Coordinates of C-alpha atoms and ligand atoms in Angstrom, one line a residue:
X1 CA 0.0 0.0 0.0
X2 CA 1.0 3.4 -0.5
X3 CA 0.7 6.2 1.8
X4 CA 0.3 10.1 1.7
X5 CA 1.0 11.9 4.4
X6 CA -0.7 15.3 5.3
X7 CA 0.5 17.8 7.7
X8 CA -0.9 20.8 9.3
X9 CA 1.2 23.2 11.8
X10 CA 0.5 25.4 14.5
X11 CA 3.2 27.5 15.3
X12 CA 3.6 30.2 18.3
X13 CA 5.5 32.8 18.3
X14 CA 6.4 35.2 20.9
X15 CA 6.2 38.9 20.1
X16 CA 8.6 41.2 21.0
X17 CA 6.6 44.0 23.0
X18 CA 8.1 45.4 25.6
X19 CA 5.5 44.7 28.6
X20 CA 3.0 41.3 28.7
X21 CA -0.5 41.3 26.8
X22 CA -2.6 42.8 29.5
X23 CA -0.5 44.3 32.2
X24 CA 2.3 46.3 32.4
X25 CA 5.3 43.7 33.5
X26 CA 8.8 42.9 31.6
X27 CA 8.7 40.7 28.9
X28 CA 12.5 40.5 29.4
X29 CA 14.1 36.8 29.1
X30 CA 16.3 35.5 32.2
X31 CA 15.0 37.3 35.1
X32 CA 15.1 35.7 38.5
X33 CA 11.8 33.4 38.6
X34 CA 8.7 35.3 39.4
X35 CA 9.8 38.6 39.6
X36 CA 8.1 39.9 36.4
X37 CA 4.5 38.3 37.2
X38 CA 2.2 41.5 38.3
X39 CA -0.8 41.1 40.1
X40 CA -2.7 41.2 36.7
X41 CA -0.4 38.1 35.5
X42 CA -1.4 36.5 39.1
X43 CA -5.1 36.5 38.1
X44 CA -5.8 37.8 41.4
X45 CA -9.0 38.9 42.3
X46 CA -10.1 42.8 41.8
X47 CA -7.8 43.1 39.3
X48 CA -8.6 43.8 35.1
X49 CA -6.5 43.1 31.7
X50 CA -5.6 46.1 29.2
X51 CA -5.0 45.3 26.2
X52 CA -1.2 46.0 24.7
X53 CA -1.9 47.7 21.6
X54 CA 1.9 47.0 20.5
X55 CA 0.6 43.2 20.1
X56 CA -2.5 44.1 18.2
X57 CA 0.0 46.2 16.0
X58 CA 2.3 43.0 15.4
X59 CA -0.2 40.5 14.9
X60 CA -1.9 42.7 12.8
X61 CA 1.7 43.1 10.7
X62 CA 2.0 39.7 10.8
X63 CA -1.2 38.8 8.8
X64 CA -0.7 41.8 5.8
X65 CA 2.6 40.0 5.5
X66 CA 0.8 37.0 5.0
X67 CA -2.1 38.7 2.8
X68 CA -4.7 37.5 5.2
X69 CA -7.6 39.5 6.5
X70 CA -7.3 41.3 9.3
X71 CA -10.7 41.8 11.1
X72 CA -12.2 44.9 12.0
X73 CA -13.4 43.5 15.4
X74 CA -12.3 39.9 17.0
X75 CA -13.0 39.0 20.4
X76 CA -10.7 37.4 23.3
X77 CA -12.0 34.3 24.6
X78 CA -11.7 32.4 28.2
X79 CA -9.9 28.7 27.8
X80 CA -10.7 27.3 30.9
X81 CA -8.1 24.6 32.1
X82 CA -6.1 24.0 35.0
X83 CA -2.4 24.0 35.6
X84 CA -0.2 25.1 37.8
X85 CA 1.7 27.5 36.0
X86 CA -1.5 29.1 34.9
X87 CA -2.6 30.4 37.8
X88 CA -5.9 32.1 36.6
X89 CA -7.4 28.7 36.0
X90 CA -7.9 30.1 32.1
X91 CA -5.8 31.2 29.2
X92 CA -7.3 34.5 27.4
X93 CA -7.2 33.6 23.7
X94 CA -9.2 34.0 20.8
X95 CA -11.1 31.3 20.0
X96 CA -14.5 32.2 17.1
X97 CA -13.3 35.6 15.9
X98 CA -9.2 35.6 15.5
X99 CA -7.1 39.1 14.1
X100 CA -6.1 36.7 11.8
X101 CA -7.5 34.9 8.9
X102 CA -7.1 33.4 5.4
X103 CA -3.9 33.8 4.3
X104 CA -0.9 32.2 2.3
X105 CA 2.7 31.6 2.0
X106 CA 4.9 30.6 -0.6
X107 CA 7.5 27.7 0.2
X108 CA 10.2 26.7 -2.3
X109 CA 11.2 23.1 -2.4
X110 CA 14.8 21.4 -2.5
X111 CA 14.7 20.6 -6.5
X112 CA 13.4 24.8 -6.8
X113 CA 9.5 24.1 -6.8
X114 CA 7.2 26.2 -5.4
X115 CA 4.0 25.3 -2.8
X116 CA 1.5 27.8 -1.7
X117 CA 0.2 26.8 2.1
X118 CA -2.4 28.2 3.5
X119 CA -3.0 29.8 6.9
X120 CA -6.3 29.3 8.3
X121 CA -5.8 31.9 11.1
X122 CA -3.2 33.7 13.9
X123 CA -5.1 34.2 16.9
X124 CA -3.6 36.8 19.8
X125 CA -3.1 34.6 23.0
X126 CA -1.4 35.2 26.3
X127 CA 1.6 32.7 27.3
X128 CA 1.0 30.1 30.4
X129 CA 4.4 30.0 33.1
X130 CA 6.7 27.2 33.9
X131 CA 7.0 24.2 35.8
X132 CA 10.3 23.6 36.4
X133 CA 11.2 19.6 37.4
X134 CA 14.7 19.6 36.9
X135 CA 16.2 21.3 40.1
X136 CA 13.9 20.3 42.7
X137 CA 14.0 16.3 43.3
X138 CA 10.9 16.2 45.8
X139 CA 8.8 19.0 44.1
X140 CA 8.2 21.4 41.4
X141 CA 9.0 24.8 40.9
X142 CA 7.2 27.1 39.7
X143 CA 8.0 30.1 37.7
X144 CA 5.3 32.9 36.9
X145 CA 7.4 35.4 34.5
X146 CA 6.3 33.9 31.6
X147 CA 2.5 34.6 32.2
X148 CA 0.9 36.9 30.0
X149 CA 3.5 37.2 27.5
X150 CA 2.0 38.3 23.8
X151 CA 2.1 35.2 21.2
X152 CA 0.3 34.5 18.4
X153 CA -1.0 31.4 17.5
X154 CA -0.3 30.6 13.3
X155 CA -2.3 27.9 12.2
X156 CA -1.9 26.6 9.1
X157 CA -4.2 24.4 7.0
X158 CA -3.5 20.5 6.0
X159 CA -2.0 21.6 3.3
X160 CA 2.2 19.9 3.8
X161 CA 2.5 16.5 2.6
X162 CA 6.4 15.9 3.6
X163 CA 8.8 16.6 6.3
X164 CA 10.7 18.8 4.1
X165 CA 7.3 21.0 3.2
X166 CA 6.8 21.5 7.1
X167 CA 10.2 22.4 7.7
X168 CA 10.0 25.0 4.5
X169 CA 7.1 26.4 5.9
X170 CA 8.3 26.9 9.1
X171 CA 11.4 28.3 8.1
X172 CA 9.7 31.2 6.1
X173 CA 6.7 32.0 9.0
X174 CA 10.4 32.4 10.8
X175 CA 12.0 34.6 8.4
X176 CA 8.7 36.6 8.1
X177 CA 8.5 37.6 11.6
X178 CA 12.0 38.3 12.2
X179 CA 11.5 40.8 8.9
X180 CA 9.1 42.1 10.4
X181 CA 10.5 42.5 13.8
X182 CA 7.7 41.4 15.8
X183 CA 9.6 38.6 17.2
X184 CA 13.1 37.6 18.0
X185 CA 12.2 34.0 16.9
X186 CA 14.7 32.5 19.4
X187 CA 14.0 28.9 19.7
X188 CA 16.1 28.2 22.6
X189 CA 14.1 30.8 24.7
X190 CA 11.1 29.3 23.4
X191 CA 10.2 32.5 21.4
X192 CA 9.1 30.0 18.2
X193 CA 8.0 26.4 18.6
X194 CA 5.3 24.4 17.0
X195 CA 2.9 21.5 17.3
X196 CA 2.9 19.2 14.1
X197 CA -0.2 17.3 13.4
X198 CA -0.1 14.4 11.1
X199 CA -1.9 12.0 9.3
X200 CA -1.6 9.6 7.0
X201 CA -3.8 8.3 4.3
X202 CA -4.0 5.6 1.4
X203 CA -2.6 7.7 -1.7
X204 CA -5.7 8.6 -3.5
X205 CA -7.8 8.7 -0.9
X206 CA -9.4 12.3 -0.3
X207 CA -10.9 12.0 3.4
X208 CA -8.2 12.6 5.8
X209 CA -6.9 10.1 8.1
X210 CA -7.1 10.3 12.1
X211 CA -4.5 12.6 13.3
X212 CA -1.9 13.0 15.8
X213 CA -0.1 16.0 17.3
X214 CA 3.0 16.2 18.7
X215 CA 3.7 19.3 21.1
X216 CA 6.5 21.9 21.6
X217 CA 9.1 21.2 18.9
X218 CA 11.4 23.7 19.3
X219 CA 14.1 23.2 16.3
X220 CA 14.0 23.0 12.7
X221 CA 15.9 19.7 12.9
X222 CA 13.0 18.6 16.0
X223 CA 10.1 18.9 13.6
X224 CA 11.6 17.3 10.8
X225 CA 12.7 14.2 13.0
X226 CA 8.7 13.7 15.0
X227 CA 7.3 14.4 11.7
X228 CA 9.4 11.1 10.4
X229 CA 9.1 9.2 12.9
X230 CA 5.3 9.8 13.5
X231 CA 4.7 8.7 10.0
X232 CA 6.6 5.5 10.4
X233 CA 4.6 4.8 13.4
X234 CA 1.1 5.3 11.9
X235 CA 2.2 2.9 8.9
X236 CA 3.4 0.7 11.1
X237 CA 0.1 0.5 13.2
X238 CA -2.2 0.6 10.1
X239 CA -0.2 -2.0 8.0
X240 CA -0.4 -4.3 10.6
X241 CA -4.4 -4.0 11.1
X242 CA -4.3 -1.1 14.1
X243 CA -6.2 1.7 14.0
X244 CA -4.6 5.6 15.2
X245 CA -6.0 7.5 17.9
X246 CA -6.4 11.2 18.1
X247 CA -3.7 11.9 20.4
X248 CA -1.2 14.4 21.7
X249 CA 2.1 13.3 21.3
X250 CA 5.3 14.3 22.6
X251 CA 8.7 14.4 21.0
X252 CA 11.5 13.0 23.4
X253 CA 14.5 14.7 22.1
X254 CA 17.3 12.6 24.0
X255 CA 15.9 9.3 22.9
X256 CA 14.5 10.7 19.1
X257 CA 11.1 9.3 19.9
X258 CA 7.4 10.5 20.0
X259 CA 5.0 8.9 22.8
X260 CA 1.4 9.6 23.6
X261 CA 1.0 12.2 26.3
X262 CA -3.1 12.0 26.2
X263 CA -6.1 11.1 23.7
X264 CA -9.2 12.8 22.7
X265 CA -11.0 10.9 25.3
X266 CA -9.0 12.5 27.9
X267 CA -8.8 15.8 26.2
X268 CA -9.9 19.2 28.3
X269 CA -13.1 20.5 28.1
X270 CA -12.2 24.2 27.6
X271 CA -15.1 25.6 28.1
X272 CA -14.7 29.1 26.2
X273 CA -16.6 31.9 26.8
X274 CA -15.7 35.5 26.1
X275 CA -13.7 37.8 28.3
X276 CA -16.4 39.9 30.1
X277 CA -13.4 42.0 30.8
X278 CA -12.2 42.7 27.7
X279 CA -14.0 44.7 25.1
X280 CA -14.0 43.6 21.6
X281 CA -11.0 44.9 19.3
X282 CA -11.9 47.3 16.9
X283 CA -9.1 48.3 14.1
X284 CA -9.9 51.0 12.2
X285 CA -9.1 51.2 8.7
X286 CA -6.5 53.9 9.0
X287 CA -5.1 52.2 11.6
X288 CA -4.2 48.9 8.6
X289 CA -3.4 51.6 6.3
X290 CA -0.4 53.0 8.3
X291 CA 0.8 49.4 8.7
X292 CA 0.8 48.6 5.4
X293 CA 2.8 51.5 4.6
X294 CA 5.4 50.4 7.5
X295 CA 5.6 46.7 6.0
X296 CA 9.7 46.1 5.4
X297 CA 10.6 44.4 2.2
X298 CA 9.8 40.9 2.6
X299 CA 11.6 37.7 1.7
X300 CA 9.4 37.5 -1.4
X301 CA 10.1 41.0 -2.9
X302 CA 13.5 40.8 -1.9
X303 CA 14.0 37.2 -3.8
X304 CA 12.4 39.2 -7.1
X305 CA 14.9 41.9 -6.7
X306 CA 18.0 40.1 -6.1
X307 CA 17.5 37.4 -9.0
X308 CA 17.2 41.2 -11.1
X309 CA 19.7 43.3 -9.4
X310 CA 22.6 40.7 -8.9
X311 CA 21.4 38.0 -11.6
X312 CA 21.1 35.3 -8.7
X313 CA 19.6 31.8 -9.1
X314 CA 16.2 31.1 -7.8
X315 CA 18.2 29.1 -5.3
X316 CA 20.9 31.6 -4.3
X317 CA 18.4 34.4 -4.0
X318 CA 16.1 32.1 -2.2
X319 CA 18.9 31.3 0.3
X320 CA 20.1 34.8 0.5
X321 CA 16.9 36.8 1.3
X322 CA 15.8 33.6 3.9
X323 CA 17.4 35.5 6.9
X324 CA 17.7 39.4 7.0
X325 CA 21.1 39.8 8.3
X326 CA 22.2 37.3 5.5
X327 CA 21.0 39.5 2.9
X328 CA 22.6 42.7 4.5
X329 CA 25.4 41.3 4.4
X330 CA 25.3 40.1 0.6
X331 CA 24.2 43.6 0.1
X332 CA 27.1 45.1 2.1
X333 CA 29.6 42.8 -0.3
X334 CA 27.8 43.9 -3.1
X335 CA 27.7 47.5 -2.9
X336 CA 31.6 47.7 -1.2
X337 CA 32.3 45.8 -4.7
X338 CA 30.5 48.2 -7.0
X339 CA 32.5 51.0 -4.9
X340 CA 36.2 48.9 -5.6
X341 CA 35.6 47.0 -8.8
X342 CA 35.5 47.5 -12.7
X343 CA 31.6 47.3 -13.8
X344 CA 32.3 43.9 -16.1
X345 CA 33.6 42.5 -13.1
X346 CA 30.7 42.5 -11.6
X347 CA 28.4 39.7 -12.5
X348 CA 31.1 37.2 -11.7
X349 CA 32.0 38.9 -8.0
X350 CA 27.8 38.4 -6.9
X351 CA 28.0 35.4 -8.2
X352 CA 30.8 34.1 -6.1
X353 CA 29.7 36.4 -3.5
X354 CA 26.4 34.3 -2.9
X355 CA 28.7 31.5 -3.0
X356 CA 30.6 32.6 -0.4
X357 CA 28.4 33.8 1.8
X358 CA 26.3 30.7 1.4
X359 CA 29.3 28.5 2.0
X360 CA 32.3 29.3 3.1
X361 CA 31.3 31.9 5.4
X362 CA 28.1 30.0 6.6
X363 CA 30.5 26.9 7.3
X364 CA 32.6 29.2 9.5
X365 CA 29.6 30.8 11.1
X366 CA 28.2 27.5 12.0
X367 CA 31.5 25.5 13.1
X368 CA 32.1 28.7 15.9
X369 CA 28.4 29.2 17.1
X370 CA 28.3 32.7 15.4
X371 CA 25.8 34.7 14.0
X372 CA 26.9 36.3 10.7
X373 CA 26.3 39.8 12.3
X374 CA 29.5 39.4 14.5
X375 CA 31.6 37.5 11.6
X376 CA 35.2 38.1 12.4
X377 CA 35.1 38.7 8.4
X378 CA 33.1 41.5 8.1
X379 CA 31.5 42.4 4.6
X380 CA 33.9 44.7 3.0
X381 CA 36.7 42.4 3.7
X382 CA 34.9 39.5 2.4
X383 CA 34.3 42.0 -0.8
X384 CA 38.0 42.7 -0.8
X385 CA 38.7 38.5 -1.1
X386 CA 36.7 38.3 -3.8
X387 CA 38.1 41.4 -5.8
X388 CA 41.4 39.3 -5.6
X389 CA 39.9 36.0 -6.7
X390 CA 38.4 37.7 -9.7
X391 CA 41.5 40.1 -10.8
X392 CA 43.5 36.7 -10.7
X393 CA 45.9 37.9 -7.5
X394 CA 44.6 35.0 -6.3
X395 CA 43.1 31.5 -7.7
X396 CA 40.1 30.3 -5.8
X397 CA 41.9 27.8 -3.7
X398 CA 44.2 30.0 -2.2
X399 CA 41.5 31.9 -1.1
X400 CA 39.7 29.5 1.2
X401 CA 44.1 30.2 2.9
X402 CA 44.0 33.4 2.8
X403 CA 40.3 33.4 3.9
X404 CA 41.1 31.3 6.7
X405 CA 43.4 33.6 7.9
X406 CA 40.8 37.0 7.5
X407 CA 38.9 34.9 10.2
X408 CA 41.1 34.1 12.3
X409 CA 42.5 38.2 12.6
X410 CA 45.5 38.2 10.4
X411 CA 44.5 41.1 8.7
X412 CA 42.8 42.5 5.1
X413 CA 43.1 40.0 2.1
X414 CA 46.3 42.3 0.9
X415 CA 48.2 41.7 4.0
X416 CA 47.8 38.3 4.5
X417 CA 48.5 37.5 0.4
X418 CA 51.9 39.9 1.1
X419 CA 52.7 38.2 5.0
X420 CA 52.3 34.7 3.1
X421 CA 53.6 35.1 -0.3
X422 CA 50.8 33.6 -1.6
X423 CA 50.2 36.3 -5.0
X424 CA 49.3 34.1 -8.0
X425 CA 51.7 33.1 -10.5
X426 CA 50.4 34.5 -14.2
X427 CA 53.9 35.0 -15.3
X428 CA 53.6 32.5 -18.6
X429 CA 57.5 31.7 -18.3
X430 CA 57.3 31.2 -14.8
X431 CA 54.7 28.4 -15.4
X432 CA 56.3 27.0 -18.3
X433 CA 59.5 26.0 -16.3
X434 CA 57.3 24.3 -13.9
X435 CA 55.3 22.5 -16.6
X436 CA 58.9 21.8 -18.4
X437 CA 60.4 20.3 -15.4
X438 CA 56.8 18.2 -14.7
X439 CA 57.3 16.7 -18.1
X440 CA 60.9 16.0 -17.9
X441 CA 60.7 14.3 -14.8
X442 CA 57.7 11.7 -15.7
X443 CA 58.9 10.4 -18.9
X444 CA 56.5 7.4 -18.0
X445 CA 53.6 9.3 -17.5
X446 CA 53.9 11.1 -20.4
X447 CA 54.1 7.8 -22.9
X448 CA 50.6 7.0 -21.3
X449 CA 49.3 10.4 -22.2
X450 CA 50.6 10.1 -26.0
X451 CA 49.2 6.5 -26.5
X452 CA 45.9 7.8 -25.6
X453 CA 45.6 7.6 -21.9
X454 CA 44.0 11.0 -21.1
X455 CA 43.5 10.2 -17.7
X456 CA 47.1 10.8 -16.9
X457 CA 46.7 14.8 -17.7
X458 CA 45.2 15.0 -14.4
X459 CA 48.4 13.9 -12.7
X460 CA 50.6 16.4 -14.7
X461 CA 48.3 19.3 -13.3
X462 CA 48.0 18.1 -10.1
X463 CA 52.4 17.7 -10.0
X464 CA 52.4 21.4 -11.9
X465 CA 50.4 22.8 -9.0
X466 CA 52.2 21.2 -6.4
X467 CA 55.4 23.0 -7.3
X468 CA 53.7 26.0 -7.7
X469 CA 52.5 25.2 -3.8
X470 CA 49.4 26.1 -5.2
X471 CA 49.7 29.4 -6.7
X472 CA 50.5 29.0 -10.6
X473 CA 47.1 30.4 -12.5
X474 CA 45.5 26.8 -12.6
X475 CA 44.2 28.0 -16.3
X476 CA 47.6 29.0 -17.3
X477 CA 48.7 25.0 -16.4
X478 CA 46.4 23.6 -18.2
X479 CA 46.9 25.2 -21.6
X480 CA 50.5 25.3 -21.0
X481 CA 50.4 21.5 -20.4
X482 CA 48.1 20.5 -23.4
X483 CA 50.8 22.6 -25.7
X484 CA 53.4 20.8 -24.5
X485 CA 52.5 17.4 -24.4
X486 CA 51.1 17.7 -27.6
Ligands
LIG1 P1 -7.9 21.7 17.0 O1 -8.9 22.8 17.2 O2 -8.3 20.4 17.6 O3 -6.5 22.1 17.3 P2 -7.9 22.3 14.2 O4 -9.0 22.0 13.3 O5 -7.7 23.7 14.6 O6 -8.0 21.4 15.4 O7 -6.6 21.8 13.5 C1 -5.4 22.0 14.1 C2 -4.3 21.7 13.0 O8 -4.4 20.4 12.6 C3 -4.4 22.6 11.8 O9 -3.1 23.1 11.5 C4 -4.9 21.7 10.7 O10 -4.4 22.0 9.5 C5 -4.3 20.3 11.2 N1 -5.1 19.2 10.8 C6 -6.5 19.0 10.8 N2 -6.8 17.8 10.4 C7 -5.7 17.2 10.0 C8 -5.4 15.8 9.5 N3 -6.4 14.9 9.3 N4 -4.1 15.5 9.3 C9 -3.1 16.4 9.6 N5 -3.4 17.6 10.0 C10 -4.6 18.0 10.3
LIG2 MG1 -5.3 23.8 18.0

C-alpha cells in the first residue's frame, strides 16, 4: 500500500513587545523566577486586563505580510483549564473571531518548486508559566514570569504533505516575523516552537486520516525528525491492522522518539466563553493603512529583486533573502564591490559572492556558534577576497588560505596575500618551467598520455600545482600543459 502523508502546523510565536498582553510587566528573558509576574499576570481577584496595543499592531503586521484578513473587530476568549503554572485557571485567547484569517505563504522546495500553504488563522493569545522539574527532586517549581506574555497562535491548514514542506514552511513563517521584527524567533528561549499534526492516508484517498499531534518542537531539525518518525509509526500501526487515535504526542529529544501524552477521550473541556473583561478589538481602517505602509521588504520582494539586481539563481536568491542579516550582508559585499571593482567584473564577483556567503562563510559561522552579524570577516573584507579571486591575484583555492586567515585576525586579504607570499603566478614563463620540469621528470607518465591515456593529464596538473605550492594560475597549467604534451 501506499501512503500520503498530510501535515498541518501550529506554530507560536512570541512577540517582542516590551510589557506582557494585558499588564504592564517585563517581557525580558532571564530574570530571576517570578519577579516579572504582576498582580494582573497572578489573576488575582479585583484586578482587570488592558490590552497592549503594541501586540495588536504586530499580529496585525503579521497577517498583511501573509495577505490574510485582518478583522475589523475579533474577540478574546476564556480557555478554561487547570495547571499550575496558569494560575488564573484560564488562558485569554481568541477562539470564534481571531485578528487573523485566510492567508498564504509561498515555500520553495529542495529541487526549486514552489507550494502555496495556507494559513487558516493567527489568533492573539497570552503565554502560560513554567514548571520547572529539573532542580527540585521532591517538588516542582514554579516560575510565573512567563504569564501573560503576547504570542500569536499561526495555524496553518492540512496543506504539507512531507517533512521537508513543514520544515520550509516553518522556516519562512520564521523569516517573516523576524523581517518584520515582531519577534526575535529565538527557539532556545522558546520565542518560536510548534505543534505538528499528522496524518496519513492511502494515496488517492481524499478524506483525511485520524490525526496525531505532537507538542512543543522547538528546532528545525525537531520537527523534521517527530514528523518522520510519526509517519513511520502510523504505517506501522495501520499496516499491521491497528487503527490511530487522536492523540497528543510528545517528541523525546534525547531518545529521538514520540510517545502519547493523552487522547481525545481525555482531552480538556475548555469551556470558552468570552472575556467579560475585555471589550472587543476594533481596528480602524486607518489604523491597517499605516501598517501597510510600514511593512519592510519581505523575503518575497526581496528574492524578485536580487535574481534582477545581482542576476542570482532562484536558489541563491532564495537562500540569500531567507534570513535578514544574510541578505545585509550580501548587500554590504555587493555595494563595497561596485565601490572597488570595474563594472564587467561584476556579475562574476555576486556570483561568487552568494557563494561565499552561502558556504564558506556559513560553514565558519556555524562551526564557531556565530551569527553572521558578529563574523570576524566582516563584509567589505569578504568583498576585498573576492576582488582578488576575480582580478586573478589570487586563484580560488588559495582563497579559502588566505580566507582562513581573515577569520582568524591576520588582517585584510592584501596583507595576508603579502605576509604569506601567496600572490598568484600569471607570469607564462614562470609556469612553463614548472610545466617543463613536470614533463621531464615523468617520462613514464607522459608515454601513457601520447598513447591515448588521457586520464594521466590530471596527474601532470595536479604535480604542476604542487610545485607551484598552489599558486600557478590553474588555467595558465592547463593550456601550458596540453601545448606541451602535444
Ligand atoms: P484543533 O482545534 O483540535 O486544534 P484544528 O481543526 O484547529 O484542530 O486543527 C489544528 C491543526 O491540525 C491545523 O493546523 C490543521 O491544518 C491540522 N489538521 C487538521 N486535520 C488534520 C489531519 N487529518 N491531518 C493532519 N493535520 C490536520
Ligand atoms: Mg489547535
Amino acid at each position: 500500500m501506499q501512503w500520503e502523508t498530510v501535515i498541518g502546523l501550529e506554530i507560536h510565536v512570541q512577540l517582542a513587545t516590551d510589557s506582557k498582553i494585558f499588564s504592564g510587566a517585563s517581557t525580558a528573558y532571564g530574570a530571576n523566577p517570578n519577579t516579572q509576574a504582576c498582580a494582573v499576570d497572578l489573576g488575582l481577584p479585583g484586578v482587570l486586563p488592558v490590552l497592549n496595543k503594541d501586540a495588536v499592531r504586530m499580529a496585525a503586521m503579521f497577517g498583511l505580510a501573509v495577505g490574510a484578513n485582518v478583522a475589523e473587530r475579533s474577540v478574546f476568549d476564556r480557555k478554561n483549564y487547570f495547571y499550575p503554572d496558569s494560575p488564573k485557571g484560564y488562558q485569554i485567547s481568541q477562539l470564534e473571531f481571531p485578528i487573523v484569517e485566510h492567508g498564504t505563504l509561498d515555500i520553495v522546495l529542495g529541487d526549486g518548486s514552489r507550494k502555496t500553504i495556507g494559513i487558516t488563522r493567527a489568533h492573539l493569545e497570552e503565554d502560560a508559566g513554567k514548571s520547572l522539574h529539573e532542580e527540585f527532586p521532591d517538588s516542582t517549581g514554579i516560575d510565573l514570569n512567563r504569564c501573560g506574555t503576547p504570542l500569536i497562535e499561526i495555524v496553518s491548514e492540512p496543506d504539507m504533505r512531507t517533512a521537508e514542506e513543514a520544515v520550509a514552511y516553518m522556516k519562512k513563517i520564521h523569516s517573516i516575523v523576524r523581517y518584520l521584527g515582531i519577534s526575535d524567533g529565538n527557539m532556545q528561549e522558546g520565542s518560536f516552537r510548534c505543534d505538528a499534526n499528522v496524518s496519513i492516508r492511502p494515496k488517492g484517498q481524499e478524506e483525511f486520516g485520524t490525526r496525531t499531534e505532537t507538542k512543543n518542537l522547538n528546532s528545525f531539525r525537531f520537527v523534521e525528525r517527530a514528523i518522520n518518525h510519526e509517519v513511520e509509526r502510523q504505517i506501522d500501526v495501520l499496516e499491521e491492522g491497528g487503527r490511530i487515535v487522536q492523540e497528543t504526542r510528545l517528541y523525546d529529544a534525547n531518545k529521538d522518539e514520540t510517545r502519547s501524552m493523552r487522547s481525545k477521550e481525555e482531552a480538556n473541556d475548555y469551556r470558552y466563553f468570552p472575556d467579560p473583561d475585555l471589550l472587543p478589538v476594533i481596528i480602524e481602517p486607518e489604523f491597517i493603512e499605516e501598517l501597510r505602509k510600514q511593512l519592510p521588504e519581505l523575503p518575497t520582494e526581496k528574492i524578485i529583486r536580487f535574481k534582477k539586481d545581482y542576476d542570482l539563481s532562484e536558489y541563491d536568491a532564495e537562500n540569500l533573502a531567507m534570513s535578514k542579516e544574510t541578505a545585509e550582508y550580501f548587500e554590504e559585499v555587493a555595494r563595497v564591490s561596485k565601490e572597488k571593482a570595474d563594472s564587467k567584473a561584476l556579475p562574476k564577483i555576486y556570483k561568487l559572492a552568494a557563494n561565499w556567503v552561502l558556504g564558506d562563510l556559513s560553514a565558519a559561522l556555524h562551526q564557531d556558534g556565530l551569527e553572521i552579524e558578529n563574523s570576524p570577516v566582516s563584509a567589505s573584507m569578504l568583498a576585498g577576497l573576492l576582488g582578488r579571486i576575480e582580478d586573478n591575484t589570487i586563484s580560488s583555492k588559495i582563497a579559502k588560505e588566505v580566507f582562513q586567515a581573515m577569520w582568524s585576525g591576520e588582517g585584510d586579504v592584501d596583507v595576508i596575500i603579502e605576509a604569506k607570499g601567496l600572490k598568484q603566478i600569471t607570469d607564462s614563463g614562470e609556469i612553463e618551467a614548472l610545466v617543463e620540469q613536470v614533463v621531464n621528470d615523468n617520462p613514464g607518465q607522459v608515454e601513457q598520455y601520447r598513447s591515448g591515456k588521457d586520464k594521466v593529464f590530471g596527474f601532470f596538473v595536479g604535480q604542476v600545482m604542487k610545485l607551484s605550492k598552489g599558486k600557478a594560475n590553474p588555467k595558465q597549467v592547463n593550456d601550458l600543459l596540453k601545448e606541451k604534451l602535444k
